[in-house]
Short mmCIF file of C-alpha atoms in Angstrom, two decimals:
data_model
loop_
_atom_site.label_atom_id
_atom_site.label_comp_id
_atom_site.label_asym_id
_atom_site.label_seq_id
_atom_site.Cartn_x
_atom_site.Cartn_y
_atom_site.Cartn_z
CA UNK R 1 0.00 0.00 0.00
CA UNK R 2 1.42 3.36 -0.98
CA UNK R 3 0.17 6.72 0.26
CA UNK R 4 -0.66 9.59 -2.06
CA UNK R 5 2.59 11.29 -1.07
CA UNK R 6 4.59 8.24 -2.16
CA UNK R 7 2.60 8.01 -5.39
CA UNK R 8 3.68 11.54 -6.29
CA UNK R 9 7.28 10.74 -5.34
CA UNK R 10 7.13 7.72 -7.65
CA UNK R 11 5.77 9.83 -10.51
CA UNK R 12 8.45 12.45 -9.95
CA UNK R 13 11.15 9.78 -10.01
CA UNK R 14 9.82 8.45 -13.31
CA UNK R 15 9.82 11.94 -14.79
CA UNK R 16 13.40 12.52 -13.60
CA UNK R 17 14.52 9.22 -15.15
CA UNK R 18 12.95 10.23 -18.44
CA UNK R 19 14.74 13.57 -18.27
CA UNK R 20 18.05 11.78 -17.79
CA UNK R 21 17.39 9.59 -20.82
CA UNK R 22 16.55 12.60 -22.97
CA UNK R 23 19.51 14.61 -21.77
CA UNK R 24 21.89 11.72 -22.48
CA UNK R 25 21.33 12.25 -26.21
CA UNK R 26 23.30 15.49 -25.88
CA UNK R 27 23.49 17.40 -29.15
CA UNK R 28 22.51 14.46 -31.32
CA UNK R 29 20.52 15.56 -34.31
CA UNK R 30 16.77 14.95 -33.88
CA UNK R 31 16.55 13.18 -37.24
CA UNK R 32 19.30 10.80 -36.13
CA UNK R 33 17.35 9.99 -32.93
CA UNK R 34 14.11 9.45 -34.89
CA UNK R 35 15.96 7.19 -37.31
CA UNK R 36 17.37 5.12 -34.46
CA UNK R 37 13.92 4.68 -32.92
CA UNK R 38 12.36 3.73 -36.25
CA UNK R 39 14.92 0.95 -36.63
CA UNK R 40 13.57 -0.77 -33.50
CA UNK R 41 10.78 -3.20 -34.26
CA UNK R 42 7.77 -2.61 -32.02
CA UNK R 43 7.53 -6.33 -31.29
CA UNK R 44 11.10 -6.30 -29.92
CA UNK R 45 10.23 -3.78 -27.21
CA UNK R 46 9.35 -5.12 -23.78
CA UNK R 47 5.89 -4.71 -22.34
CA UNK R 48 5.34 -1.18 -21.10
CA UNK R 49 7.30 0.54 -23.86
CA UNK R 50 4.14 2.01 -25.40
CA UNK R 51 1.69 2.75 -22.60
CA UNK R 52 -1.71 4.27 -23.26
CA UNK R 53 -4.19 6.05 -20.99
CA UNK R 54 -7.73 4.97 -21.88
CA UNK R 55 -10.73 6.76 -20.38
CA UNK R 56 -13.34 5.10 -22.59
CA UNK R 57 -14.30 2.47 -20.00
CA UNK R 58 -16.21 2.64 -16.72
CA UNK R 59 -12.84 2.66 -14.92
CA UNK R 60 -9.87 4.42 -16.58
CA UNK R 61 -7.07 2.13 -17.75
CA UNK R 62 -3.36 2.29 -18.49
CA UNK R 63 -1.83 -0.48 -20.62
CA UNK R 64 0.57 -1.24 -23.45
CA UNK R 65 -1.64 -0.83 -26.50
CA UNK R 66 0.31 -3.41 -28.55
CA UNK R 67 -0.94 -6.22 -26.32
CA UNK R 68 -4.68 -5.47 -26.36
CA UNK R 69 -6.37 -5.16 -29.73
CA UNK R 70 -9.95 -5.97 -28.69
CA UNK R 71 -12.00 -3.60 -26.55
CA UNK R 72 -13.81 -6.66 -25.16
CA UNK R 73 -10.56 -7.82 -23.50
CA UNK R 74 -10.36 -4.64 -21.48
CA UNK R 75 -14.10 -4.67 -20.83
CA UNK R 76 -13.77 -8.02 -19.05
CA UNK R 77 -11.13 -6.63 -16.68
CA UNK R 78 -13.10 -3.45 -16.04
CA UNK R 79 -16.37 -5.35 -15.57
CA UNK R 80 -14.81 -7.53 -12.88
CA UNK R 81 -13.73 -4.56 -10.79
CA UNK R 82 -16.91 -2.63 -11.52
CA UNK R 83 -18.84 -5.61 -10.19
CA UNK R 84 -16.89 -5.31 -6.93
CA UNK R 85 -17.50 -1.57 -6.71
CA UNK R 86 -21.23 -1.89 -7.39
CA UNK R 87 -21.76 -5.36 -5.83
CA UNK R 88 -23.32 -6.45 -9.11
CA UNK R 89 -23.67 -10.24 -9.15
CA UNK R 90 -24.89 -10.42 -12.75
CA UNK R 91 -21.94 -8.36 -13.97
CA UNK R 92 -19.55 -10.65 -12.09
CA UNK R 93 -21.14 -13.70 -13.68
CA UNK R 94 -20.85 -12.16 -17.15
CA UNK R 95 -17.05 -11.83 -16.95
CA UNK R 96 -16.05 -14.97 -15.00
CA UNK R 97 -16.06 -18.70 -15.73
CA UNK R 98 -18.77 -20.44 -13.70
CA UNK R 99 -16.89 -23.69 -13.09
CA UNK R 100 -13.78 -21.81 -12.01
CA UNK R 101 -15.69 -19.63 -9.55
CA UNK R 102 -17.44 -22.68 -8.06
CA UNK R 103 -14.03 -24.35 -7.66
CA UNK R 104 -12.76 -21.20 -5.92
CA UNK R 105 -15.70 -21.11 -3.52
CA UNK R 106 -15.50 -24.83 -2.69
CA UNK R 107 -11.73 -25.28 -2.40
CA UNK R 108 -10.31 -21.91 -1.43
CA UNK R 109 -13.16 -20.59 0.71
CA UNK R 110 -14.40 -23.91 2.09
CA UNK R 111 -17.84 -23.64 0.54
CA UNK R 112 -18.64 -20.57 2.63
CA UNK R 113 -19.06 -18.08 -0.22
CA UNK R 114 -21.33 -17.54 -3.19
CA UNK R 115 -21.11 -14.74 -5.78
CA UNK R 116 -22.73 -12.17 -3.51
CA UNK R 117 -20.55 -13.02 -0.51
CA UNK R 118 -17.44 -13.07 -2.71
CA UNK R 119 -18.14 -9.54 -3.98
CA UNK R 120 -18.70 -8.32 -0.42
CA UNK R 121 -15.42 -9.90 0.68
CA UNK R 122 -13.45 -8.36 -2.19
CA UNK R 123 -14.96 -4.95 -1.50
CA UNK R 124 -14.03 -5.23 2.17
CA UNK R 125 -10.44 -6.19 1.31
CA UNK R 126 -10.00 -3.12 -0.88
CA UNK R 127 -11.68 -0.93 1.72
CA UNK R 128 -9.15 -2.14 4.30
CA UNK R 129 -6.29 -1.15 1.98
CA UNK R 130 -7.34 2.49 2.04
CA UNK R 131 -9.11 2.57 5.39
CA UNK R 132 -12.63 3.45 4.34
CA UNK R 133 -14.91 4.00 1.38
CA UNK R 134 -13.16 4.22 -1.97
CA UNK R 135 -13.38 4.23 -5.71
CA UNK R 136 -10.98 2.75 -8.26
CA UNK R 137 -9.47 5.72 -10.09
CA UNK R 138 -7.40 3.65 -12.51
CA UNK R 139 -6.49 0.08 -13.40
CA UNK R 140 -2.88 -0.19 -14.57
CA UNK R 141 -1.96 -3.33 -16.51
CA UNK R 142 1.73 -3.40 -15.65
CA UNK R 143 2.61 -6.69 -17.36
CA UNK R 144 1.12 -9.15 -19.82
CA UNK R 145 2.38 -12.62 -20.67
CA UNK R 146 1.03 -14.55 -23.62
CA UNK R 147 0.33 -18.28 -23.18
CA UNK R 148 3.64 -19.23 -24.80
CA UNK R 149 5.74 -16.84 -22.68
CA UNK R 150 7.84 -18.19 -19.83
CA UNK R 151 6.14 -17.74 -16.49
CA UNK R 152 2.61 -17.33 -17.89
CA UNK R 153 1.20 -20.35 -16.02
CA UNK R 154 -1.35 -20.67 -18.83
CA UNK R 155 -0.83 -24.43 -18.96
CA UNK R 156 -1.76 -24.80 -15.29
CA UNK R 157 -5.01 -22.93 -15.86
CA UNK R 158 -5.67 -24.87 -19.06
CA UNK R 159 -5.28 -28.18 -17.23
CA UNK R 160 -7.60 -26.96 -14.48
CA UNK R 161 -10.33 -25.86 -16.89
CA UNK R 162 -10.11 -29.13 -18.79
CA UNK R 163 -10.61 -30.96 -15.51
CA UNK R 164 -13.45 -28.72 -14.35
CA UNK R 165 -15.22 -29.06 -17.69
CA UNK R 166 -14.73 -32.85 -17.69
CA UNK R 167 -13.12 -32.74 -21.13
CA UNK R 168 -9.36 -33.06 -21.63
CA UNK R 169 -9.69 -31.27 -24.97
CA UNK R 170 -11.99 -28.48 -23.81
CA UNK R 171 -9.39 -25.69 -23.99
CA UNK R 172 -7.94 -27.01 -27.25
CA UNK R 173 -11.39 -26.72 -28.79
CA UNK R 174 -12.72 -23.60 -27.08
CA UNK R 175 -9.84 -21.39 -25.88
CA UNK R 176 -8.46 -18.82 -28.32
CA UNK R 177 -6.05 -17.12 -25.91
CA UNK R 178 -4.89 -17.02 -22.31
CA UNK R 179 -2.98 -14.00 -21.00
CA UNK R 180 -1.44 -13.65 -17.56
CA UNK R 181 -1.82 -10.04 -16.42
CA UNK R 182 -0.28 -8.15 -13.53
CA UNK R 183 -2.41 -5.26 -12.32
CA UNK R 184 -2.02 -2.24 -10.10
CA UNK R 185 -5.18 -0.61 -8.74
CA UNK R 186 -5.17 3.08 -7.87
CA UNK R 187 -7.68 3.44 -5.04
CA UNK R 188 -8.97 6.87 -4.09
CA UNK R 189 -10.79 7.63 -0.86
CA UNK R 190 -14.27 9.07 -1.25
CA UNK R 191 -14.20 10.82 2.14
CA UNK R 192 -12.69 14.14 3.08
CA UNK R 193 -9.17 12.70 3.42
CA UNK R 194 -8.87 12.33 -0.38
CA UNK R 195 -6.13 9.76 0.20
CA UNK R 196 -4.90 7.49 -2.61
CA UNK R 197 -3.12 4.14 -2.40
CA UNK R 198 -1.70 1.68 -4.90
CA UNK R 199 -2.54 -2.03 -4.67
CA UNK R 200 0.23 -3.63 -6.71
CA UNK R 201 1.20 -6.97 -8.27
CA UNK R 202 -2.31 -8.40 -8.60
CA UNK R 203 -2.30 -11.51 -10.85
CA UNK R 204 -5.28 -11.96 -13.19
CA UNK R 205 -5.83 -14.39 -16.06
CA UNK R 206 -7.59 -13.04 -19.14
CA UNK R 207 -9.15 -15.80 -21.24
CA UNK R 208 -10.85 -15.90 -24.60
CA UNK R 209 -13.32 -18.79 -24.70
CA UNK R 210 -15.53 -19.19 -27.76
CA UNK R 211 -14.71 -15.60 -28.76
CA UNK R 212 -15.84 -14.11 -25.43
CA UNK R 213 -13.51 -12.75 -22.74
CA UNK R 214 -13.39 -13.75 -19.07
CA UNK R 215 -11.14 -13.20 -16.08
CA UNK R 216 -9.92 -15.73 -13.51
CA UNK R 217 -8.44 -14.41 -10.28
#
């Protein structure tokens, strides 16, 4: 958890680092710099090289635009957190995989939760992070691993879904993609303190099943 003061310090540090990078070019001709940049293939740049602020969703987003080409991908992520904010069970069900959620309730929460109780629990956890009522001011997608990337854990989730669906070929026949995301949530207090905190390193799977997008947490 990071206070608003530390958030601004972090932003200032990033700006200073950028200034150092720019100043290191010295008196290099601008055309020479542009030429150097154009020689770098976009696909060779690591995630985060081309970040975009997107205010077109219910919750503002920041992400590397090369990795998300379908608005529906981002909608699934936003819908999940909007469901928590609004305690909307139907919205939660629209962006999650039923079998996975049932597995979560039975095996992680000992059968004590359903969709409504899960949303209440998640809201309480975020409220504890900031110490009161809050809103989510921004969702930052700080990393994205494709299924074939090292560390994605897509195979583990694929095996689980195959088992839950009772079909060893379910994902082979129905899954178009599986991305492992790392999120940071910017929470803002809605009371007079106007405090902000960052909740960092939140892992989320983003799946495409039968051309529709879902999240697994």
